[in-house]
Amino acid sequence: MSKVALVTGGTRGIGADISKQLKEAGRTVIASYASNDAAAHAFAAETDIEVIKFDAADYEACGEAVRKITAEFGPVSILVNNAGITRDATLSRMTRKMWDEVIDTNLGSCFNLCSLTFEGMKAEKFGRIVNIGSINGQAGQYGQVNYAAAKSGIHGFTKALAQEGARYNITVNAIAPGYVDTDMVRAVPPDVLQKIVAKIPVGRLGHAEDIARGVVFLTGDNADFITGSTLSINGGQHMY
Ligand SMILES: NC(=O)c1ccc[n+]([C@@H]2O[C@H](COP(=O)([O-])OP(=O)(O)OC[C@H]3O[C@@H](n4cnc5c(N)ncnc54)[C@H](OP(=O)(O)O)[C@@H]3O)[C@@H](O)[C@H]2O)c1
């Protein structure tokens, strides 16, 4: 039977390509989203991939979703923690709410879904977890102390959990994308974006497919010797 893969934020942007490529790789994919019903329904119609709506920052909602997925499709064997948001501002303008939302959605969601699926993976003696970090968690970024802290936290979380999973054939890796052409990056002012692209050695923004290929690689049945790593996919912008 094909293994069940849950991709948070799997209906748009990078997550949509991750969902599609995992399906092509033979996985039973469930793509989650938070609020954009129109995008999620269009994605489901186009791809025939199951979608589920819940807030990945909310532990109870995650628990309910995992129970529903397990009952309907089987235990989650592959988890891609991709859901993420930005609330950018310099520290002097950043509110506590902007801090909490970004930490809870980007990093808290990793805790929620890993803790809710890890025991099932242990029982199956198989698990593949990929957490989507960011170049800005590696290098920092002006106006993003919340986002950089959350993404940097993801990279530490990954290395710690990898040590707990290793003996159960559960691998835990991170991908640190550079700037990828999605709605999140389209929100960056054009003049700022132009300066960012000028600093990317390959001379272009990343495509969502570039990141999805990394996820398929790290979640392969035979990828059991790769754990605790962070794969940078950034066009050479930051060599870490
Ligand atoms: N784009 C980049 O250049 C870039 C670079 C480095 C890292 N990343 C990271 O890559 C990941 C995907 O980014 P993206 O650019 O594809 O973002 P995006 O286009 O804005 O899509 C974000 C996805 O996450 C979902 N989401 C947001 N908050 C959620 C929540 N609380 N619970 C469940 N789902 C939630 C959204 O659902 P709705 O559709 O319902 O809103 C959407 O499906 C993020 O973690 C981001 O930080 C992106």
JSON list of C-alpha atoms in Angstrom, two decimals, residues 3-214:
[
{"chain": "A", "resi": 3, "resn": "LYS", "atom": "CA", "xyz": [2.59, 5.49, 2.12]},
{"chain": "A", "resi": 4, "resn": "VAL", "atom": "CA", "xyz": [0.62, 8.47, 3.41]},
{"chain": "A", "resi": 5, "resn": "ALA", "atom": "CA", "xyz": [2.28, 11.89, 3.10]},
{"chain": "A", "resi": 6, "resn": "LEU", "atom": "CA", "xyz": [0.93, 14.98, 4.84]},
{"chain": "A", "resi": 7, "resn": "VAL", "atom": "CA", "xyz": [2.12, 18.30, 3.40]},
{"chain": "A", "resi": 8, "resn": "THR", "atom": "CA", "xyz": [1.15, 21.36, 5.45]},
{"chain": "A", "resi": 9, "resn": "GLY", "atom": "CA", "xyz": [0.44, 24.41, 3.32]},
{"chain": "A", "resi": 10, "resn": "GLY", "atom": "CA", "xyz": [0.37, 21.90, 0.48]},
{"chain": "A", "resi": 11, "resn": "THR", "atom": "CA", "xyz": [-2.19, 23.62, -1.72]},
{"chain": "A", "resi": 12, "resn": "ARG", "atom": "CA", "xyz": [-0.30, 26.73, -2.84]},
{"chain": "A", "resi": 13, "resn": "GLY", "atom": "CA", "xyz": [3.22, 27.90, -3.64]},
{"chain": "A", "resi": 14, "resn": "ILE", "atom": "CA", "xyz": [6.10, 25.59, -2.79]},
{"chain": "A", "resi": 15, "resn": "GLY", "atom": "CA", "xyz": [3.79, 23.18, -0.95]},
{"chain": "A", "resi": 16, "resn": "ALA", "atom": "CA", "xyz": [1.62, 22.63, -4.03]},
{"chain": "A", "resi": 17, "resn": "ASP", "atom": "CA", "xyz": [4.63, 21.42, -6.01]},
{"chain": "A", "resi": 18, "resn": "ILE", "atom": "CA", "xyz": [5.76, 19.25, -3.10]},
{"chain": "A", "resi": 19, "resn": "SER", "atom": "CA", "xyz": [2.30, 17.63, -3.00]},
{"chain": "A", "resi": 20, "resn": "LYS", "atom": "CA", "xyz": [2.29, 17.04, -6.77]},
{"chain": "A", "resi": 21, "resn": "GLN", "atom": "CA", "xyz": [5.79, 15.55, -6.89]},
{"chain": "A", "resi": 22, "resn": "LEU", "atom": "CA", "xyz": [5.13, 13.28, -3.90]},
{"chain": "A", "resi": 23, "resn": "LYS", "atom": "CA", "xyz": [2.00, 12.03, -5.64]},
{"chain": "A", "resi": 24, "resn": "GLU", "atom": "CA", "xyz": [4.03, 11.37, -8.80]},
{"chain": "A", "resi": 25, "resn": "ALA", "atom": "CA", "xyz": [6.48, 9.44, -6.58]},
{"chain": "A", "resi": 26, "resn": "GLY", "atom": "CA", "xyz": [3.60, 7.10, -5.63]},
{"chain": "A", "resi": 27, "resn": "ARG", "atom": "CA", "xyz": [2.61, 8.52, -2.25]},
{"chain": "A", "resi": 28, "resn": "THR", "atom": "CA", "xyz": [-0.97, 9.01, -1.01]},
{"chain": "A", "resi": 29, "resn": "VAL", "atom": "CA", "xyz": [-0.83, 12.77, -0.47]},
{"chain": "A", "resi": 30, "resn": "ILE", "atom": "CA", "xyz": [-2.94, 14.89, 1.86]},
{"chain": "A", "resi": 31, "resn": "ALA", "atom": "CA", "xyz": [-2.38, 18.63, 1.40]},
{"chain": "A", "resi": 32, "resn": "SER", "atom": "CA", "xyz": [-3.40, 20.94, 4.22]},
{"chain": "A", "resi": 33, "resn": "TYR", "atom": "CA", "xyz": [-4.22, 24.64, 4.16]},
{"chain": "A", "resi": 34, "resn": "ALA", "atom": "CA", "xyz": [-5.39, 27.35, 6.56]},
{"chain": "A", "resi": 35, "resn": "SER", "atom": "CA", "xyz": [-8.03, 29.60, 5.00]},
{"chain": "A", "resi": 36, "resn": "ASN", "atom": "CA", "xyz": [-7.82, 30.02, 1.21]},
{"chain": "A", "resi": 37, "resn": "ASP", "atom": "CA", "xyz": [-10.69, 27.68, 0.23]},
{"chain": "A", "resi": 38, "resn": "ALA", "atom": "CA", "xyz": [-10.78, 28.82, -3.40]},
{"chain": "A", "resi": 39, "resn": "ALA", "atom": "CA", "xyz": [-7.10, 28.00, -3.99]},
{"chain": "A", "resi": 40, "resn": "ALA", "atom": "CA", "xyz": [-7.42, 24.68, -2.15]},
{"chain": "A", "resi": 41, "resn": "HIS", "atom": "CA", "xyz": [-10.51, 23.57, -4.10]},
{"chain": "A", "resi": 42, "resn": "ALA", "atom": "CA", "xyz": [-8.93, 24.56, -7.42]},
{"chain": "A", "resi": 43, "resn": "PHE", "atom": "CA", "xyz": [-5.80, 22.62, -6.45]},
{"chain": "A", "resi": 44, "resn": "ALA", "atom": "CA", "xyz": [-7.82, 19.54, -5.49]},
{"chain": "A", "resi": 45, "resn": "ALA", "atom": "CA", "xyz": [-9.79, 19.66, -8.75]},
{"chain": "A", "resi": 46, "resn": "GLU", "atom": "CA", "xyz": [-6.65, 20.07, -10.84]},
{"chain": "A", "resi": 47, "resn": "THR", "atom": "CA", "xyz": [-4.56, 17.38, -9.12]},
{"chain": "A", "resi": 48, "resn": "ASP", "atom": "CA", "xyz": [-7.03, 14.95, -7.56]},
{"chain": "A", "resi": 49, "resn": "ILE", "atom": "CA", "xyz": [-5.07, 15.34, -4.30]},
{"chain": "A", "resi": 50, "resn": "GLU", "atom": "CA", "xyz": [-7.02, 15.26, -1.03]},
{"chain": "A", "resi": 51, "resn": "VAL", "atom": "CA", "xyz": [-7.09, 18.59, 0.82]},
{"chain": "A", "resi": 52, "resn": "ILE", "atom": "CA", "xyz": [-7.82, 19.28, 4.48]},
{"chain": "A", "resi": 53, "resn": "LYS", "atom": "CA", "xyz": [-8.34, 22.60, 6.25]},
{"chain": "A", "resi": 54, "resn": "PHE", "atom": "CA", "xyz": [-6.87, 23.19, 9.71]},
{"chain": "A", "resi": 55, "resn": "ASP", "atom": "CA", "xyz": [-4.62, 25.65, 11.48]},
{"chain": "A", "resi": 56, "resn": "ALA", "atom": "CA", "xyz": [-1.20, 24.03, 11.81]},
{"chain": "A", "resi": 57, "resn": "ALA", "atom": "CA", "xyz": [-0.40, 26.41, 14.68]},
{"chain": "A", "resi": 58, "resn": "ASP", "atom": "CA", "xyz": [-3.26, 24.98, 16.76]},
{"chain": "A", "resi": 59, "resn": "TYR", "atom": "CA", "xyz": [-2.31, 21.75, 18.57]},
{"chain": "A", "resi": 60, "resn": "GLU", "atom": "CA", "xyz": [-5.89, 20.58, 19.08]},
{"chain": "A", "resi": 61, "resn": "ALA", "atom": "CA", "xyz": [-6.82, 21.19, 15.45]},
{"chain": "A", "resi": 62, "resn": "CYS", "atom": "CA", "xyz": [-3.71, 19.29, 14.33]},
{"chain": "A", "resi": 63, "resn": "GLY", "atom": "CA", "xyz": [-4.67, 16.37, 16.58]},
{"chain": "A", "resi": 64, "resn": "GLU", "atom": "CA", "xyz": [-8.15, 16.22, 15.11]},
{"chain": "A", "resi": 65, "resn": "ALA", "atom": "CA", "xyz": [-6.75, 16.34, 11.56]},
{"chain": "A", "resi": 66, "resn": "VAL", "atom": "CA", "xyz": [-4.17, 13.61, 12.18]},
{"chain": "A", "resi": 67, "resn": "ARG", "atom": "CA", "xyz": [-6.85, 11.34, 13.69]},
{"chain": "A", "resi": 68, "resn": "LYS", "atom": "CA", "xyz": [-9.09, 11.94, 10.67]},
{"chain": "A", "resi": 69, "resn": "ILE", "atom": "CA", "xyz": [-6.31, 11.26, 8.16]},
{"chain": "A", "resi": 70, "resn": "THR", "atom": "CA", "xyz": [-5.22, 8.11, 10.02]},
{"chain": "A", "resi": 71, "resn": "ALA", "atom": "CA", "xyz": [-8.77, 6.75, 10.13]},
{"chain": "A", "resi": 72, "resn": "GLU", "atom": "CA", "xyz": [-9.40, 7.43, 6.45]},
{"chain": "A", "resi": 73, "resn": "PHE", "atom": "CA", "xyz": [-6.04, 6.77, 4.80]},
{"chain": "A", "resi": 74, "resn": "GLY", "atom": "CA", "xyz": [-3.73, 5.16, 7.38]},
{"chain": "A", "resi": 75, "resn": "PRO", "atom": "CA", "xyz": [-0.90, 6.49, 9.56]},
{"chain": "A", "resi": 76, "resn": "VAL", "atom": "CA", "xyz": [1.16, 9.43, 8.34]},
{"chain": "A", "resi": 77, "resn": "SER", "atom": "CA", "xyz": [4.56, 8.06, 7.28]},
{"chain": "A", "resi": 78, "resn": "ILE", "atom": "CA", "xyz": [5.86, 11.16, 5.51]},
{"chain": "A", "resi": 79, "resn": "LEU", "atom": "CA", "xyz": [5.41, 14.60, 7.04]},
{"chain": "A", "resi": 80, "resn": "VAL", "atom": "CA", "xyz": [6.41, 17.80, 5.29]},
{"chain": "A", "resi": 81, "resn": "ASN", "atom": "CA", "xyz": [6.17, 20.81, 7.60]},
{"chain": "A", "resi": 82, "resn": "ASN", "atom": "CA", "xyz": [5.90, 23.48, 4.94]},
{"chain": "A", "resi": 83, "resn": "ALA", "atom": "CA", "xyz": [3.20, 25.86, 6.25]},
{"chain": "A", "resi": 84, "resn": "GLY", "atom": "CA", "xyz": [4.68, 29.26, 6.85]},
{"chain": "A", "resi": 85, "resn": "ILE", "atom": "CA", "xyz": [3.89, 32.96, 7.06]},
{"chain": "A", "resi": 86, "resn": "THR", "atom": "CA", "xyz": [5.76, 36.24, 7.33]},
{"chain": "A", "resi": 87, "resn": "ARG", "atom": "CA", "xyz": [4.86, 39.32, 9.39]},
{"chain": "A", "resi": 88, "resn": "ASP", "atom": "CA", "xyz": [7.81, 41.57, 8.56]},
{"chain": "A", "resi": 89, "resn": "ALA", "atom": "CA", "xyz": [8.82, 44.71, 10.47]},
{"chain": "A", "resi": 90, "resn": "THR", "atom": "CA", "xyz": [11.93, 46.06, 12.15]},
{"chain": "A", "resi": 91, "resn": "LEU", "atom": "CA", "xyz": [12.13, 45.21, 15.83]},
{"chain": "A", "resi": 92, "resn": "SER", "atom": "CA", "xyz": [11.00, 48.67, 16.91]},
{"chain": "A", "resi": 93, "resn": "ARG", "atom": "CA", "xyz": [7.76, 48.22, 14.93]},
{"chain": "A", "resi": 94, "resn": "MET", "atom": "CA", "xyz": [7.18, 44.54, 15.55]},
{"chain": "A", "resi": 95, "resn": "THR", "atom": "CA", "xyz": [4.34, 43.75, 17.91]},
{"chain": "A", "resi": 96, "resn": "ARG", "atom": "CA", "xyz": [4.22, 40.77, 20.21]},
{"chain": "A", "resi": 97, "resn": "LYS", "atom": "CA", "xyz": [1.33, 39.48, 18.07]},
{"chain": "A", "resi": 98, "resn": "MET", "atom": "CA", "xyz": [3.51, 39.53, 14.92]},
{"chain": "A", "resi": 99, "resn": "TRP", "atom": "CA", "xyz": [6.20, 37.62, 16.82]},
{"chain": "A", "resi": 100, "resn": "ASP", "atom": "CA", "xyz": [3.77, 35.01, 18.18]},
{"chain": "A", "resi": 101, "resn": "GLU", "atom": "CA", "xyz": [1.98, 34.41, 14.88]},
{"chain": "A", "resi": 102, "resn": "VAL", "atom": "CA", "xyz": [5.21, 33.74, 13.02]},
{"chain": "A", "resi": 103, "resn": "ILE", "atom": "CA", "xyz": [6.74, 31.55, 15.74]},
{"chain": "A", "resi": 104, "resn": "ASP", "atom": "CA", "xyz": [3.51, 29.57, 16.22]},
{"chain": "A", "resi": 105, "resn": "THR", "atom": "CA", "xyz": [2.83, 29.02, 12.53]},
{"chain": "A", "resi": 106, "resn": "ASN", "atom": "CA", "xyz": [6.35, 28.29, 11.30]},
{"chain": "A", "resi": 107, "resn": "LEU", "atom": "CA", "xyz": [7.94, 26.57, 14.30]},
{"chain": "A", "resi": 108, "resn": "GLY", "atom": "CA", "xyz": [5.03, 25.60, 16.58]},
{"chain": "A", "resi": 109, "resn": "SER", "atom": "CA", "xyz": [3.44, 23.70, 13.71]},
{"chain": "A", "resi": 110, "resn": "CYS", "atom": "CA", "xyz": [6.56, 21.51, 13.44]},
{"chain": "A", "resi": 111, "resn": "PHE", "atom": "CA", "xyz": [6.25, 20.58, 17.11]},
{"chain": "A", "resi": 112, "resn": "ASN", "atom": "CA", "xyz": [2.50, 19.96, 16.79]},
{"chain": "A", "resi": 113, "resn": "LEU", "atom": "CA", "xyz": [2.61, 17.65, 13.81]},
{"chain": "A", "resi": 114, "resn": "CYS", "atom": "CA", "xyz": [5.85, 15.86, 14.66]},
{"chain": "A", "resi": 115, "resn": "SER", "atom": "CA", "xyz": [4.64, 15.10, 18.17]},
{"chain": "A", "resi": 116, "resn": "LEU", "atom": "CA", "xyz": [1.29, 13.87, 16.83]},
{"chain": "A", "resi": 117, "resn": "THR", "atom": "CA", "xyz": [2.75, 11.55, 14.16]},
{"chain": "A", "resi": 118, "resn": "PHE", "atom": "CA", "xyz": [6.06, 10.41, 15.68]},
{"chain": "A", "resi": 119, "resn": "GLU", "atom": "CA", "xyz": [4.68, 7.53, 17.77]},
{"chain": "A", "resi": 120, "resn": "GLY", "atom": "CA", "xyz": [2.91, 6.12, 14.71]},
{"chain": "A", "resi": 121, "resn": "MET", "atom": "CA", "xyz": [6.15, 6.31, 12.72]},
{"chain": "A", "resi": 122, "resn": "LYS", "atom": "CA", "xyz": [8.01, 4.54, 15.54]},
{"chain": "A", "resi": 123, "resn": "ALA", "atom": "CA", "xyz": [5.43, 1.74, 15.53]},
{"chain": "A", "resi": 124, "resn": "GLU", "atom": "CA", "xyz": [5.78, 1.37, 11.74]},
{"chain": "A", "resi": 125, "resn": "LYS", "atom": "CA", "xyz": [9.60, 1.60, 11.97]},
{"chain": "A", "resi": 126, "resn": "PHE", "atom": "CA", "xyz": [9.44, 4.09, 9.12]},
{"chain": "A", "resi": 127, "resn": "GLY", "atom": "CA", "xyz": [9.20, 7.84, 9.00]},
{"chain": "A", "resi": 128, "resn": "ARG", "atom": "CA", "xyz": [10.39, 10.68, 6.76]},
{"chain": "A", "resi": 129, "resn": "ILE", "atom": "CA", "xyz": [10.07, 14.20, 8.12]},
{"chain": "A", "resi": 130, "resn": "VAL", "atom": "CA", "xyz": [11.13, 17.28, 6.14]},
{"chain": "A", "resi": 131, "resn": "ASN", "atom": "CA", "xyz": [10.88, 20.70, 7.75]},
{"chain": "A", "resi": 132, "resn": "ILE", "atom": "CA", "xyz": [10.99, 23.73, 5.47]},
{"chain": "A", "resi": 133, "resn": "GLY", "atom": "CA", "xyz": [13.37, 26.31, 6.92]},
{"chain": "A", "resi": 134, "resn": "SER", "atom": "CA", "xyz": [14.80, 29.25, 5.05]},
{"chain": "A", "resi": 135, "resn": "ILE", "atom": "CA", "xyz": [17.96, 30.96, 3.91]},
{"chain": "A", "resi": 136, "resn": "ASN", "atom": "CA", "xyz": [16.87, 33.73, 6.28]},
{"chain": "A", "resi": 137, "resn": "GLY", "atom": "CA", "xyz": [17.06, 31.30, 9.21]},
{"chain": "A", "resi": 138, "resn": "GLN", "atom": "CA", "xyz": [20.66, 30.61, 8.22]},
{"chain": "A", "resi": 139, "resn": "ALA", "atom": "CA", "xyz": [21.82, 34.13, 7.37]},
{"chain": "A", "resi": 140, "resn": "GLY", "atom": "CA", "xyz": [19.30, 36.44, 9.11]},
{"chain": "A", "resi": 141, "resn": "GLN", "atom": "CA", "xyz": [17.37, 39.17, 7.31]},
{"chain": "A", "resi": 142, "resn": "TYR", "atom": "CA", "xyz": [16.62, 42.81, 8.04]},
{"chain": "A", "resi": 143, "resn": "GLY", "atom": "CA", "xyz": [13.06, 43.25, 9.31]},
{"chain": "A", "resi": 144, "resn": "GLN", "atom": "CA", "xyz": [12.56, 39.56, 10.07]},
{"chain": "A", "resi": 145, "resn": "VAL", "atom": "CA", "xyz": [13.67, 38.77, 13.63]},
{"chain": "A", "resi": 146, "resn": "ASN", "atom": "CA", "xyz": [10.49, 36.71, 14.09]},
{"chain": "A", "resi": 147, "resn": "TYR", "atom": "CA", "xyz": [10.84, 34.75, 10.83]},
{"chain": "A", "resi": 148, "resn": "ALA", "atom": "CA", "xyz": [14.62, 34.28, 11.13]},
{"chain": "A", "resi": 149, "resn": "ALA", "atom": "CA", "xyz": [14.22, 33.03, 14.72]},
{"chain": "A", "resi": 150, "resn": "ALA", "atom": "CA", "xyz": [11.44, 30.61, 13.72]},
{"chain": "A", "resi": 151, "resn": "LYS", "atom": "CA", "xyz": [13.37, 29.23, 10.74]},
{"chain": "A", "resi": 152, "resn": "SER", "atom": "CA", "xyz": [16.63, 29.00, 12.66]},
{"chain": "A", "resi": 153, "resn": "GLY", "atom": "CA", "xyz": [14.65, 27.17, 15.35]},
{"chain": "A", "resi": 154, "resn": "ILE", "atom": "CA", "xyz": [13.46, 24.71, 12.71]},
{"chain": "A", "resi": 155, "resn": "HIS", "atom": "CA", "xyz": [17.04, 23.90, 11.82]},
{"chain": "A", "resi": 156, "resn": "GLY", "atom": "CA", "xyz": [17.89, 23.14, 15.50]},
{"chain": "A", "resi": 157, "resn": "PHE", "atom": "CA", "xyz": [14.63, 21.22, 16.02]},
{"chain": "A", "resi": 158, "resn": "THR", "atom": "CA", "xyz": [15.51, 19.07, 12.99]},
{"chain": "A", "resi": 159, "resn": "LYS", "atom": "CA", "xyz": [18.95, 18.08, 14.29]},
{"chain": "A", "resi": 160, "resn": "ALA", "atom": "CA", "xyz": [17.60, 17.25, 17.76]},
{"chain": "A", "resi": 161, "resn": "LEU", "atom": "CA", "xyz": [14.65, 15.16, 16.54]},
{"chain": "A", "resi": 162, "resn": "ALA", "atom": "CA", "xyz": [16.87, 13.37, 14.01]},
{"chain": "A", "resi": 163, "resn": "GLN", "atom": "CA", "xyz": [18.78, 11.92, 16.95]},
{"chain": "A", "resi": 164, "resn": "GLU", "atom": "CA", "xyz": [15.56, 10.62, 18.53]},
{"chain": "A", "resi": 165, "resn": "GLY", "atom": "CA", "xyz": [14.27, 9.11, 15.29]},
{"chain": "A", "resi": 166, "resn": "ALA", "atom": "CA", "xyz": [17.43, 7.44, 13.98]},
{"chain": "A", "resi": 167, "resn": "ARG", "atom": "CA", "xyz": [17.02, 4.08, 15.70]},
{"chain": "A", "resi": 168, "resn": "TYR", "atom": "CA", "xyz": [13.44, 3.77, 14.41]},
{"chain": "A", "resi": 169, "resn": "ASN", "atom": "CA", "xyz": [14.25, 4.44, 10.72]},
{"chain": "A", "resi": 170, "resn": "ILE", "atom": "CA", "xyz": [12.69, 7.89, 11.07]},
{"chain": "A", "resi": 171, "resn": "THR", "atom": "CA", "xyz": [14.76, 10.51, 9.29]},
{"chain": "A", "resi": 172, "resn": "VAL", "atom": "CA", "xyz": [14.34, 14.21, 10.02]},
{"chain": "A", "resi": 173, "resn": "ASN", "atom": "CA", "xyz": [15.83, 16.73, 7.63]},
{"chain": "A", "resi": 174, "resn": "ALA", "atom": "CA", "xyz": [15.36, 20.37, 6.73]},
{"chain": "A", "resi": 175, "resn": "ILE", "atom": "CA", "xyz": [15.39, 22.23, 3.46]},
{"chain": "A", "resi": 176, "resn": "ALA", "atom": "CA", "xyz": [16.48, 25.86, 3.48]},
{"chain": "A", "resi": 177, "resn": "PRO", "atom": "CA", "xyz": [15.06, 27.44, 0.32]},
{"chain": "A", "resi": 178, "resn": "GLY", "atom": "CA", "xyz": [16.44, 30.66, -1.03]},
{"chain": "A", "resi": 179, "resn": "TYR", "atom": "CA", "xyz": [14.07, 33.12, -2.70]},
{"chain": "A", "resi": 180, "resn": "VAL", "atom": "CA", "xyz": [11.39, 31.21, -4.60]},
{"chain": "A", "resi": 181, "resn": "ASP", "atom": "CA", "xyz": [8.83, 32.70, -6.95]},
{"chain": "A", "resi": 182, "resn": "THR", "atom": "CA", "xyz": [5.61, 32.32, -4.89]},
{"chain": "A", "resi": 183, "resn": "ASP", "atom": "CA", "xyz": [2.96, 34.66, -3.43]},
{"chain": "A", "resi": 184, "resn": "MET", "atom": "CA", "xyz": [5.16, 35.10, -0.34]},
{"chain": "A", "resi": 185, "resn": "VAL", "atom": "CA", "xyz": [7.99, 36.55, -2.42]},
{"chain": "A", "resi": 186, "resn": "ARG", "atom": "CA", "xyz": [5.66, 38.43, -4.79]},
{"chain": "A", "resi": 187, "resn": "ALA", "atom": "CA", "xyz": [4.69, 40.46, -1.69]},
{"chain": "A", "resi": 188, "resn": "VAL", "atom": "CA", "xyz": [8.25, 41.85, -1.51]},
{"chain": "A", "resi": 189, "resn": "PRO", "atom": "CA", "xyz": [8.48, 45.35, -3.11]},
{"chain": "A", "resi": 190, "resn": "PRO", "atom": "CA", "xyz": [9.86, 45.06, -6.71]},
{"chain": "A", "resi": 191, "resn": "ASP", "atom": "CA", "xyz": [12.91, 47.27, -6.08]},
{"chain": "A", "resi": 192, "resn": "VAL", "atom": "CA", "xyz": [13.90, 45.14, -3.06]},
{"chain": "A", "resi": 193, "resn": "LEU", "atom": "CA", "xyz": [13.32, 41.94, -5.06]},
{"chain": "A", "resi": 194, "resn": "GLN", "atom": "CA", "xyz": [15.53, 43.20, -7.89]},
{"chain": "A", "resi": 195, "resn": "LYS", "atom": "CA", "xyz": [18.39, 43.73, -5.42]},
{"chain": "A", "resi": 196, "resn": "ILE", "atom": "CA", "xyz": [17.85, 40.22, -4.01]},
{"chain": "A", "resi": 197, "resn": "VAL", "atom": "CA", "xyz": [17.96, 38.58, -7.47]},
{"chain": "A", "resi": 198, "resn": "ALA", "atom": "CA", "xyz": [21.18, 40.47, -8.25]},
{"chain": "A", "resi": 199, "resn": "LYS", "atom": "CA", "xyz": [22.78, 38.60, -5.33]},
{"chain": "A", "resi": 200, "resn": "ILE", "atom": "CA", "xyz": [21.76, 35.11, -6.55]},
{"chain": "A", "resi": 201, "resn": "PRO", "atom": "CA", "xyz": [24.73, 33.61, -8.46]},
{"chain": "A", "resi": 202, "resn": "VAL", "atom": "CA", "xyz": [22.53, 31.54, -10.81]},
{"chain": "A", "resi": 203, "resn": "GLY", "atom": "CA", "xyz": [20.73, 34.77, -11.71]},
{"chain": "A", "resi": 204, "resn": "ARG", "atom": "CA", "xyz": [17.10, 33.87, -11.04]},
{"chain": "A", "resi": 205, "resn": "LEU", "atom": "CA", "xyz": [14.56, 33.21, -8.32]},
{"chain": "A", "resi": 206, "resn": "GLY", "atom": "CA", "xyz": [13.99, 29.58, -7.43]},
{"chain": "A", "resi": 207, "resn": "HIS", "atom": "CA", "xyz": [10.98, 27.67, -8.73]},
{"chain": "A", "resi": 208, "resn": "ALA", "atom": "CA", "xyz": [8.73, 25.67, -6.40]},
{"chain": "A", "resi": 209, "resn": "GLU", "atom": "CA", "xyz": [9.72, 22.52, -8.34]},
{"chain": "A", "resi": 210, "resn": "ASP", "atom": "CA", "xyz": [13.36, 23.07, -7.32]},
{"chain": "A", "resi": 211, "resn": "ILE", "atom": "CA", "xyz": [12.38, 22.71, -3.67]},
{"chain": "A", "resi": 212, "resn": "ALA", "atom": "CA", "xyz": [9.93, 19.85, -4.27]},
{"chain": "A", "resi": 213, "resn": "ARG", "atom": "CA", "xyz": [12.67, 17.78, -5.92]},
{"chain": "A", "resi": 214, "resn": "GLY", "atom": "CA", "xyz": [14.65, 18.03, -2.67]}
]
